[in-house]
């Protein structure tokens, strides 16, 4: 079978891979859709933590179940996706119901080779029923689950103002699920095209361009001088993360979904006087995947809004670098096999 390997930052190479054989407790999936995510783009740039080369990228996947062991309720030939964070089941996080931040986690396409291949083998416990969703929709469940998990971590309540910093695919998913939770969503970015997408496609009522507007004044006007009670970063940009500490209301929660390599510093007195809560949000759980699928089936989320670019598998190598350029307007590139 054909695979696409990121050999070093900035370099891809198509290689012949070995067809996976069925082993106990695993399932074999024929991949038909691959969503390109920020992790893939950062890995290609060489800026993704937790990463080593060479690596087969890809963990936003939809496919067909070819064979399996120990997967009751599943059928050969059915459409599936899967939870691409493989946990050990025994560490303190797993025993506490947090397999998404397992001490020994292996994220598909990050710590281990991923889904830019014609067939993959995954643990059977990770399988998710397709439930009638299209191949495109199934490949978008995982990135939307990241957003749903961040919103759940923040415990977003109806009516409160939620500032989402970063209008990339993960940030857009956060906005969607904050809206579903009943929040008044404020989108902030420096890319006006992304902000237009928020207004026109996602019906976000409030947008702020951090490059051209006075952010503090805009937030005070929107929130009647209260500031947002939830701030969620989806940029992974150190400057954006640091700046957002000043945008919190007193008593606010700040959730870091985006990830950057360096250390984080902020004013202790400013943080302390707010009695603020700072937390990270990593990956997602089965409950988040199920919430996304239910929301899709109810029509609360239209994942096809996100797909702006489509290529075939043998075209990825020649097109990938272009998806890093903001001028090309990429929200989500979708690969078909």
mmCIF file of C-alpha atoms in Angstrom:
data_model
loop_
_atom_site.group_PDB
_atom_site.id
_atom_site.type_symbol
_atom_site.label_atom_id
_atom_site.label_comp_id
_atom_site.label_asym_id
_atom_site.label_seq_id
_atom_site.Cartn_x
_atom_site.Cartn_y
_atom_site.Cartn_z
ATOM 1 C CA UNK A 1 0.000 0.000 0.000
ATOM 2 C CA UNK A 2 1.033 3.634 -0.482
ATOM 3 C CA UNK A 3 1.911 5.900 2.444
ATOM 4 C CA UNK A 4 3.005 9.531 2.681
ATOM 5 C CA UNK A 5 5.870 10.141 5.110
ATOM 6 C CA UNK A 6 7.048 13.455 6.516
ATOM 7 C CA UNK A 7 10.745 12.585 6.466
ATOM 8 C CA UNK A 8 12.012 15.867 7.932
ATOM 9 C CA UNK A 9 10.411 19.285 8.460
ATOM 10 C CA UNK A 10 9.379 20.610 5.052
ATOM 11 C CA UNK A 11 9.775 17.310 3.223
ATOM 12 C CA UNK A 12 7.290 14.604 2.215
ATOM 13 C CA UNK A 13 7.971 11.331 0.431
ATOM 14 C CA UNK A 14 5.550 8.720 -0.897
ATOM 15 C CA UNK A 15 6.643 5.247 0.169
ATOM 16 C CA UNK A 16 5.425 1.689 -0.132
ATOM 17 C CA UNK A 17 4.101 0.486 3.202
ATOM 18 C CA UNK A 18 3.250 -2.964 4.508
ATOM 19 C CA UNK A 19 -0.432 -3.846 4.645
ATOM 20 C CA UNK A 20 -1.440 -4.224 8.304
ATOM 21 C CA UNK A 21 -2.307 -7.709 9.503
ATOM 22 C CA UNK A 22 -5.111 -8.330 11.953
ATOM 23 C CA UNK A 23 -3.799 -8.752 15.497
ATOM 24 C CA UNK A 24 -5.742 -9.409 18.711
ATOM 25 C CA UNK A 25 -7.722 -6.457 19.997
ATOM 26 C CA UNK A 26 -7.253 -4.418 16.835
ATOM 27 C CA UNK A 27 -9.194 -3.384 13.757
ATOM 28 C CA UNK A 28 -8.147 -2.659 10.172
ATOM 29 C CA UNK A 29 -9.654 0.385 8.455
ATOM 30 C CA UNK A 30 -9.500 1.305 4.776
ATOM 31 C CA UNK A 31 -8.991 5.083 4.850
ATOM 32 C CA UNK A 32 -11.040 7.180 2.450
ATOM 33 C CA UNK A 33 -10.808 10.688 3.954
ATOM 34 C CA UNK A 34 -7.997 12.536 5.718
ATOM 35 C CA UNK A 35 -8.518 15.980 7.211
ATOM 36 C CA UNK A 36 -5.421 18.176 7.463
ATOM 37 C CA UNK A 37 -5.138 19.774 10.886
ATOM 38 C CA UNK A 38 -2.944 22.323 12.614
ATOM 39 C CA UNK A 39 -0.870 19.541 14.158
ATOM 40 C CA UNK A 40 0.004 18.269 10.673
ATOM 41 C CA UNK A 41 0.879 21.758 9.473
ATOM 42 C CA UNK A 42 3.027 22.463 12.534
ATOM 43 C CA UNK A 43 4.753 19.091 12.175
ATOM 44 C CA UNK A 44 5.587 19.975 8.577
ATOM 45 C CA UNK A 45 6.974 23.325 9.793
ATOM 46 C CA UNK A 46 8.940 21.640 12.574
ATOM 47 C CA UNK A 47 7.178 23.598 15.342
ATOM 48 C CA UNK A 48 5.027 20.834 16.836
ATOM 49 C CA UNK A 49 6.011 19.632 20.348
ATOM 50 C CA UNK A 50 5.969 15.883 21.104
ATOM 51 C CA UNK A 51 7.161 15.159 17.551
ATOM 52 C CA UNK A 52 9.943 13.165 15.898
ATOM 53 C CA UNK A 53 10.775 12.278 12.285
ATOM 54 C CA UNK A 54 10.232 10.440 10.028
ATOM 55 C CA UNK A 55 6.498 10.232 10.687
ATOM 56 C CA UNK A 56 3.319 9.393 8.802
ATOM 57 C CA UNK A 57 0.954 12.221 9.695
ATOM 58 C CA UNK A 58 -2.831 12.227 9.888
ATOM 59 C CA UNK A 59 -5.411 11.633 12.612
ATOM 60 C CA UNK A 60 -8.612 13.248 11.288
ATOM 61 C CA UNK A 61 -9.884 10.187 9.501
ATOM 62 C CA UNK A 62 -12.892 8.492 8.037
ATOM 63 C CA UNK A 63 -12.946 5.035 6.534
ATOM 64 C CA UNK A 64 -14.430 1.596 6.100
ATOM 65 C CA UNK A 65 -14.038 -1.190 8.629
ATOM 66 C CA UNK A 66 -12.291 -4.052 6.827
ATOM 67 C CA UNK A 67 -11.650 -6.534 9.643
ATOM 68 C CA UNK A 68 -11.552 -6.551 13.433
ATOM 69 C CA UNK A 69 -11.067 -8.527 16.615
ATOM 70 C CA UNK A 70 -12.990 -7.872 19.830
ATOM 71 C CA UNK A 71 -15.277 -5.102 18.545
ATOM 72 C CA UNK A 72 -18.795 -6.196 19.500
ATOM 73 C CA UNK A 73 -21.551 -4.322 17.701
ATOM 74 C CA UNK A 74 -19.416 -3.456 14.670
ATOM 75 C CA UNK A 75 -19.767 -4.950 11.199
ATOM 76 C CA UNK A 76 -17.311 -5.403 8.360
ATOM 77 C CA UNK A 77 -17.867 -2.807 5.662
ATOM 78 C CA UNK A 78 -19.453 -0.163 7.903
ATOM 79 C CA UNK A 79 -18.298 3.438 7.859
ATOM 80 C CA UNK A 80 -16.295 4.367 10.950
ATOM 81 C CA UNK A 81 -13.978 6.851 12.519
ATOM 82 C CA UNK A 82 -11.970 6.341 15.704
ATOM 83 C CA UNK A 83 -10.501 8.123 18.711
ATOM 84 C CA UNK A 84 -6.844 8.571 17.710
ATOM 85 C CA UNK A 85 -5.401 8.887 21.220
ATOM 86 C CA UNK A 86 -4.309 5.467 22.401
ATOM 87 C CA UNK A 87 -4.029 5.194 26.176
ATOM 88 C CA UNK A 88 -2.538 2.579 28.493
ATOM 89 C CA UNK A 89 -5.671 2.207 30.653
ATOM 90 C CA UNK A 90 -3.693 1.904 33.882
ATOM 91 C CA UNK A 91 -2.071 5.271 34.736
ATOM 92 C CA UNK A 92 -3.535 7.800 37.166
ATOM 93 C CA UNK A 93 -5.187 9.777 34.349
ATOM 94 C CA UNK A 94 -6.846 6.690 32.862
ATOM 95 C CA UNK A 95 -7.979 5.484 36.290
ATOM 96 C CA UNK A 96 -9.478 8.946 36.844
ATOM 97 C CA UNK A 97 -11.515 8.846 33.638
ATOM 98 C CA UNK A 98 -9.098 11.064 31.692
ATOM 99 C CA UNK A 99 -7.657 8.796 28.986
ATOM 100 C CA UNK A 100 -7.211 11.881 26.788
ATOM 101 C CA UNK A 101 -4.220 12.909 28.926
ATOM 102 C CA UNK A 102 -2.840 9.441 29.678
ATOM 103 C CA UNK A 103 0.745 9.535 30.982
ATOM 104 C CA UNK A 104 1.823 7.170 28.215
ATOM 105 C CA UNK A 105 -0.506 8.386 25.463
ATOM 106 C CA UNK A 106 0.269 7.586 21.844
ATOM 107 C CA UNK A 107 -1.460 10.018 19.508
ATOM 108 C CA UNK A 108 -1.943 8.609 16.029
ATOM 109 C CA UNK A 109 0.103 10.622 13.560
ATOM 110 C CA UNK A 110 2.108 12.329 16.309
ATOM 111 C CA UNK A 111 3.824 9.850 18.643
ATOM 112 C CA UNK A 112 3.245 6.962 16.248
ATOM 113 C CA UNK A 113 2.622 6.719 12.503
ATOM 114 C CA UNK A 114 -0.804 7.943 11.478
ATOM 115 C CA UNK A 115 -3.401 7.840 8.754
ATOM 116 C CA UNK A 116 -1.799 9.131 5.557
ATOM 117 C CA UNK A 117 -1.962 5.577 4.285
ATOM 118 C CA UNK A 118 -4.422 3.392 2.443
ATOM 119 C CA UNK A 119 -4.992 1.076 5.423
ATOM 120 C CA UNK A 120 -4.364 1.431 9.150
ATOM 121 C CA UNK A 121 -4.553 -0.802 12.204
ATOM 122 C CA UNK A 122 -6.004 0.709 15.396
ATOM 123 C CA UNK A 123 -7.096 -0.655 18.779
ATOM 124 C CA UNK A 124 -10.665 -1.918 18.576
ATOM 125 C CA UNK A 125 -11.617 0.045 21.698
ATOM 126 C CA UNK A 126 -11.043 3.274 19.747
ATOM 127 C CA UNK A 127 -13.680 2.603 17.054
ATOM 128 C CA UNK A 128 -16.628 4.963 16.580
ATOM 129 C CA UNK A 129 -19.743 4.031 14.583
ATOM 130 C CA UNK A 130 -20.372 6.180 11.512
ATOM 131 C CA UNK A 131 -24.087 6.524 12.346
ATOM 132 C CA UNK A 132 -24.980 7.505 8.796
ATOM 133 C CA UNK A 133 -22.538 10.405 8.554
ATOM 134 C CA UNK A 134 -20.700 11.024 5.296
ATOM 135 C CA UNK A 135 -17.003 10.319 4.825
ATOM 136 C CA UNK A 136 -16.261 14.049 5.026
ATOM 137 C CA UNK A 137 -18.261 14.399 8.226
ATOM 138 C CA UNK A 138 -16.530 11.441 9.857
ATOM 139 C CA UNK A 139 -13.116 12.950 9.138
ATOM 140 C CA UNK A 140 -14.245 16.159 10.851
ATOM 141 C CA UNK A 141 -15.542 14.564 14.049
ATOM 142 C CA UNK A 142 -12.117 14.539 15.727
ATOM 143 C CA UNK A 143 -11.206 18.229 15.291
ATOM 144 C CA UNK A 144 -14.698 19.260 16.379
ATOM 145 C CA UNK A 145 -14.343 17.003 19.427
ATOM 146 C CA UNK A 146 -11.233 18.964 20.403
ATOM 147 C CA UNK A 147 -13.379 22.100 20.475
ATOM 148 C CA UNK A 148 -16.220 20.368 22.313
ATOM 149 C CA UNK A 149 -13.776 19.165 24.970
ATOM 150 C CA UNK A 150 -12.384 22.661 25.513
ATOM 151 C CA UNK A 151 -15.899 24.021 25.982
ATOM 152 C CA UNK A 152 -16.707 21.234 28.436
ATOM 153 C CA UNK A 153 -13.507 21.945 30.366
ATOM 154 C CA UNK A 154 -14.577 25.583 30.641
ATOM 155 C CA UNK A 155 -18.030 24.523 31.872
ATOM 156 C CA UNK A 156 -19.618 27.133 29.614
ATOM 157 C CA UNK A 157 -23.007 28.282 30.873
ATOM 158 C CA UNK A 158 -25.927 29.755 28.900
ATOM 159 C CA UNK A 159 -25.709 33.512 28.422
ATOM 160 C CA UNK A 160 -22.107 34.092 29.430
ATOM 161 C CA UNK A 161 -19.591 35.763 27.162
ATOM 162 C CA UNK A 162 -16.954 33.406 25.745
ATOM 163 C CA UNK A 163 -13.947 34.896 23.977
ATOM 164 C CA UNK A 164 -12.329 32.483 21.534
ATOM 165 C CA UNK A 165 -8.874 33.627 20.462
ATOM 166 C CA UNK A 166 -7.939 32.149 17.097
ATOM 167 C CA UNK A 167 -10.337 31.422 14.244
ATOM 168 C CA UNK A 168 -8.573 28.428 12.762
ATOM 169 C CA UNK A 169 -10.383 25.076 12.473
ATOM 170 C CA UNK A 170 -10.054 24.257 16.181
ATOM 171 C CA UNK A 171 -11.141 27.739 17.225
ATOM 172 C CA UNK A 172 -14.139 27.539 14.903
ATOM 173 C CA UNK A 173 -15.160 24.260 16.516
ATOM 174 C CA UNK A 174 -14.842 25.848 19.954
ATOM 175 C CA UNK A 175 -17.124 28.662 18.800
ATOM 176 C CA UNK A 176 -19.691 26.188 17.494
ATOM 177 C CA UNK A 177 -19.877 24.222 20.728
ATOM 178 C CA UNK A 178 -19.820 27.320 22.910
ATOM 179 C CA UNK A 179 -22.817 28.520 20.885
ATOM 180 C CA UNK A 180 -24.530 25.142 21.330
ATOM 181 C CA UNK A 181 -23.921 25.500 25.087
ATOM 182 C CA UNK A 182 -25.822 28.795 24.967
ATOM 183 C CA UNK A 183 -22.919 31.234 25.192
ATOM 184 C CA UNK A 184 -22.543 34.631 23.579
ATOM 185 C CA UNK A 185 -19.453 34.003 21.467
ATOM 186 C CA UNK A 186 -16.779 36.579 20.670
ATOM 187 C CA UNK A 187 -14.323 35.581 17.917
ATOM 188 C CA UNK A 188 -10.896 37.212 17.847
ATOM 189 C CA UNK A 189 -8.228 36.849 15.182
ATOM 190 C CA UNK A 190 -5.924 38.982 13.033
ATOM 191 C CA UNK A 191 -7.210 37.525 9.749
ATOM 192 C CA UNK A 192 -10.247 39.435 8.504
ATOM 193 C CA UNK A 193 -11.219 36.646 6.112
ATOM 194 C CA UNK A 194 -11.410 34.213 9.026
ATOM 195 C CA UNK A 195 -13.525 36.668 10.990
ATOM 196 C CA UNK A 196 -15.844 37.092 8.005
ATOM 197 C CA UNK A 197 -16.196 33.304 7.944
ATOM 198 C CA UNK A 198 -17.186 33.390 11.627
ATOM 199 C CA UNK A 199 -19.888 35.986 10.949
ATOM 200 C CA UNK A 200 -21.241 34.610 7.689
ATOM 201 C CA UNK A 201 -20.928 30.843 8.112
ATOM 202 C CA UNK A 202 -21.074 30.303 11.875
ATOM 203 C CA UNK A 203 -23.312 33.264 12.722
ATOM 204 C CA UNK A 204 -20.966 34.528 15.443
ATOM 205 C CA UNK A 205 -22.412 37.851 16.558
ATOM 206 C CA UNK A 206 -19.230 39.482 17.849
ATOM 207 C CA UNK A 207 -15.845 39.594 16.112
ATOM 208 C CA UNK A 208 -12.664 41.507 16.956
ATOM 209 C CA UNK A 209 -9.642 41.994 14.714
ATOM 210 C CA UNK A 210 -6.742 42.182 17.165
ATOM 211 C CA UNK A 211 -4.506 43.739 14.512
ATOM 212 C CA UNK A 212 -6.746 46.702 13.703
ATOM 213 C CA UNK A 213 -9.020 47.249 16.708
ATOM 214 C CA UNK A 214 -8.573 48.300 20.313
ATOM 215 C CA UNK A 215 -9.276 44.893 21.853
ATOM 216 C CA UNK A 216 -9.824 46.176 25.385
ATOM 217 C CA UNK A 217 -12.316 48.816 24.248
ATOM 218 C CA UNK A 218 -14.156 46.332 22.030
ATOM 219 C CA UNK A 219 -14.488 43.800 24.846
ATOM 220 C CA UNK A 220 -15.722 46.409 27.290
ATOM 221 C CA UNK A 221 -18.345 47.574 24.804
ATOM 222 C CA UNK A 222 -19.545 44.044 24.002
ATOM 223 C CA UNK A 223 -19.694 42.870 27.627
ATOM 224 C CA UNK A 224 -20.899 46.129 29.225
ATOM 225 C CA UNK A 225 -17.511 46.510 30.969
ATOM 226 C CA UNK A 226 -17.668 43.027 32.511
ATOM 227 C CA UNK A 227 -15.149 41.300 30.199
ATOM 228 C CA UNK A 228 -15.605 37.644 29.169
ATOM 229 C CA UNK A 229 -16.124 35.078 31.911
ATOM 230 C CA UNK A 230 -14.522 32.433 29.686
ATOM 231 C CA UNK A 231 -11.444 32.917 27.498
ATOM 232 C CA UNK A 232 -10.282 30.045 25.297
ATOM 233 C CA UNK A 233 -7.047 30.176 23.319
ATOM 234 C CA UNK A 234 -6.890 28.253 20.058
ATOM 235 C CA UNK A 235 -3.824 29.948 18.574
ATOM 236 C CA UNK A 236 -0.865 28.206 20.159
ATOM 237 C CA UNK A 237 0.850 31.583 19.810
ATOM 238 C CA UNK A 238 2.767 32.755 22.873
ATOM 239 C CA UNK A 239 2.015 36.468 22.383
ATOM 240 C CA UNK A 240 -1.712 35.798 21.900
ATOM 241 C CA UNK A 241 -1.834 33.481 24.914
ATOM 242 C CA UNK A 242 -0.069 36.007 27.143
ATOM 243 C CA UNK A 243 -2.158 38.972 25.986
ATOM 244 C CA UNK A 244 -5.408 37.151 26.686
ATOM 245 C CA UNK A 245 -4.790 37.085 30.449
ATOM 246 C CA UNK A 246 -5.823 40.742 30.522
ATOM 247 C CA UNK A 247 -9.154 39.994 28.826
ATOM 248 C CA UNK A 248 -10.582 37.894 31.667
ATOM 249 C CA UNK A 249 -13.454 39.021 33.860
ATOM 250 C CA UNK A 250 -13.013 38.696 37.607
ATOM 251 C CA UNK A 251 -13.776 35.073 38.441
ATOM 252 C CA UNK A 252 -13.134 33.989 34.836
ATOM 253 C CA UNK A 253 -11.841 30.684 33.474
ATOM 254 C CA UNK A 254 -9.020 30.645 30.921
ATOM 255 C CA UNK A 255 -8.602 27.444 28.890
ATOM 256 C CA UNK A 256 -5.539 26.757 26.748
ATOM 257 C CA UNK A 257 -6.429 24.525 23.822
ATOM 258 C CA UNK A 258 -3.650 25.818 21.589
ATOM 259 C CA UNK A 259 -0.136 24.618 22.340
ATOM 260 C CA UNK A 260 3.269 26.301 21.980
ATOM 261 C CA UNK A 261 6.755 25.127 22.839
ATOM 262 C CA UNK A 262 7.955 27.784 25.266
ATOM 263 C CA UNK A 263 7.376 28.779 28.853
ATOM 264 C CA UNK A 264 4.368 30.825 29.902
ATOM 265 C CA UNK A 265 4.562 33.832 32.242
ATOM 266 C CA UNK A 266 1.954 36.298 33.476
ATOM 267 C CA UNK A 267 1.379 38.827 36.229
ATOM 268 C CA UNK A 268 0.562 36.971 39.414
ATOM 269 C CA UNK A 269 -1.218 39.951 41.066
ATOM 270 C CA UNK A 270 -3.446 40.526 38.020
ATOM 271 C CA UNK A 271 -4.303 36.836 37.848
ATOM 272 C CA UNK A 272 -4.706 36.482 41.605
ATOM 273 C CA UNK A 273 -7.000 39.457 42.126
ATOM 274 C CA UNK A 274 -9.434 37.960 39.632
ATOM 275 C CA UNK A 275 -9.465 34.616 41.463
ATOM 276 C CA UNK A 276 -9.115 33.282 37.941
ATOM 277 C CA UNK A 277 -8.851 29.665 36.857
ATOM 278 C CA UNK A 278 -6.234 28.566 34.325
ATOM 279 C CA UNK A 279 -6.481 25.142 32.744
ATOM 280 C CA UNK A 280 -5.312 23.211 29.722
ATOM 281 C CA UNK A 281 -7.473 21.122 27.418
ATOM 282 C CA UNK A 282 -5.851 18.164 25.717
ATOM 283 C CA UNK A 283 -7.382 15.950 23.032
ATOM 284 C CA UNK A 284 -10.957 14.750 23.676
ATOM 285 C CA UNK A 285 -12.902 11.876 25.223
ATOM 286 C CA UNK A 286 -15.487 9.465 23.861
ATOM 287 C CA UNK A 287 -18.192 11.648 25.409
ATOM 288 C CA UNK A 288 -16.950 14.579 23.309
ATOM 289 C CA UNK A 289 -16.943 12.479 20.118
ATOM 290 C CA UNK A 290 -20.501 11.362 20.867
ATOM 291 C CA UNK A 291 -21.578 14.961 21.528
ATOM 292 C CA UNK A 292 -20.156 16.024 18.159
ATOM 293 C CA UNK A 293 -21.862 13.204 16.270
ATOM 294 C CA UNK A 294 -25.197 13.900 17.960
ATOM 295 C CA UNK A 295 -24.854 17.609 17.163
ATOM 296 C CA UNK A 296 -24.107 16.811 13.515
ATOM 297 C CA UNK A 297 -27.107 14.508 13.239
ATOM 298 C CA UNK A 298 -29.372 17.169 14.764
ATOM 299 C CA UNK A 299 -28.129 19.752 12.280
ATOM 300 C CA UNK A 300 -26.600 21.940 15.007
ATOM 301 C CA UNK A 301 -23.227 21.802 13.246
ATOM 302 C CA UNK A 302 -22.587 21.699 9.510
ATOM 303 C CA UNK A 303 -19.046 20.372 9.261
ATOM 304 C CA UNK A 304 -18.900 20.748 5.484
ATOM 305 C CA UNK A 305 -18.718 24.529 6.064
ATOM 306 C CA UNK A 306 -15.102 24.021 7.015
ATOM 307 C CA UNK A 307 -13.878 22.299 3.849
ATOM 308 C CA UNK A 308 -12.261 24.894 1.605
ATOM 309 C CA UNK A 309 -9.731 22.759 -0.284
ATOM 310 C CA UNK A 310 -9.894 19.225 -1.695
ATOM 311 C CA UNK A 311 -7.107 17.072 -3.128
ATOM 312 C CA UNK A 312 -6.487 13.443 -3.953
ATOM 313 C CA UNK A 313 -3.947 11.477 -1.928
ATOM 314 C CA UNK A 314 -1.329 11.568 -4.680
ATOM 315 C CA UNK A 315 -1.603 15.377 -4.814
ATOM 316 C CA UNK A 316 -0.883 16.047 -1.129
ATOM 317 C CA UNK A 317 2.892 16.307 -1.431
ATOM 318 C CA UNK A 318 2.703 19.044 -4.078
ATOM 319 C CA UNK A 319 -0.031 21.041 -2.334
ATOM 320 C CA UNK A 320 0.776 20.746 1.369
ATOM 321 C CA UNK A 321 3.174 23.706 1.673
ATOM 322 C CA UNK A 322 0.593 26.039 0.113
ATOM 323 C CA UNK A 323 -1.852 25.313 2.939
ATOM 324 C CA UNK A 324 0.500 27.104 5.337
ATOM 325 C CA UNK A 325 0.056 30.418 3.496
ATOM 326 C CA UNK A 326 -2.825 32.488 4.939
ATOM 327 C CA UNK A 327 -3.300 34.092 1.509
ATOM 328 C CA UNK A 328 -4.711 30.814 0.236
ATOM 329 C CA UNK A 329 -7.625 30.978 2.660
ATOM 330 C CA UNK A 330 -7.406 27.415 3.895
ATOM 331 C CA UNK A 331 -9.814 26.511 6.668
ATOM 332 C CA UNK A 332 -9.818 22.746 6.172
ATOM 333 C CA UNK A 333 -8.104 20.766 3.437
ATOM 334 C CA UNK A 334 -9.690 17.365 2.836
ATOM 335 C CA UNK A 335 -7.837 14.482 1.206
ATOM 336 C CA UNK A 336 -9.621 11.684 -0.661
ATOM 337 C CA UNK A 337 -8.138 8.224 -1.169
#
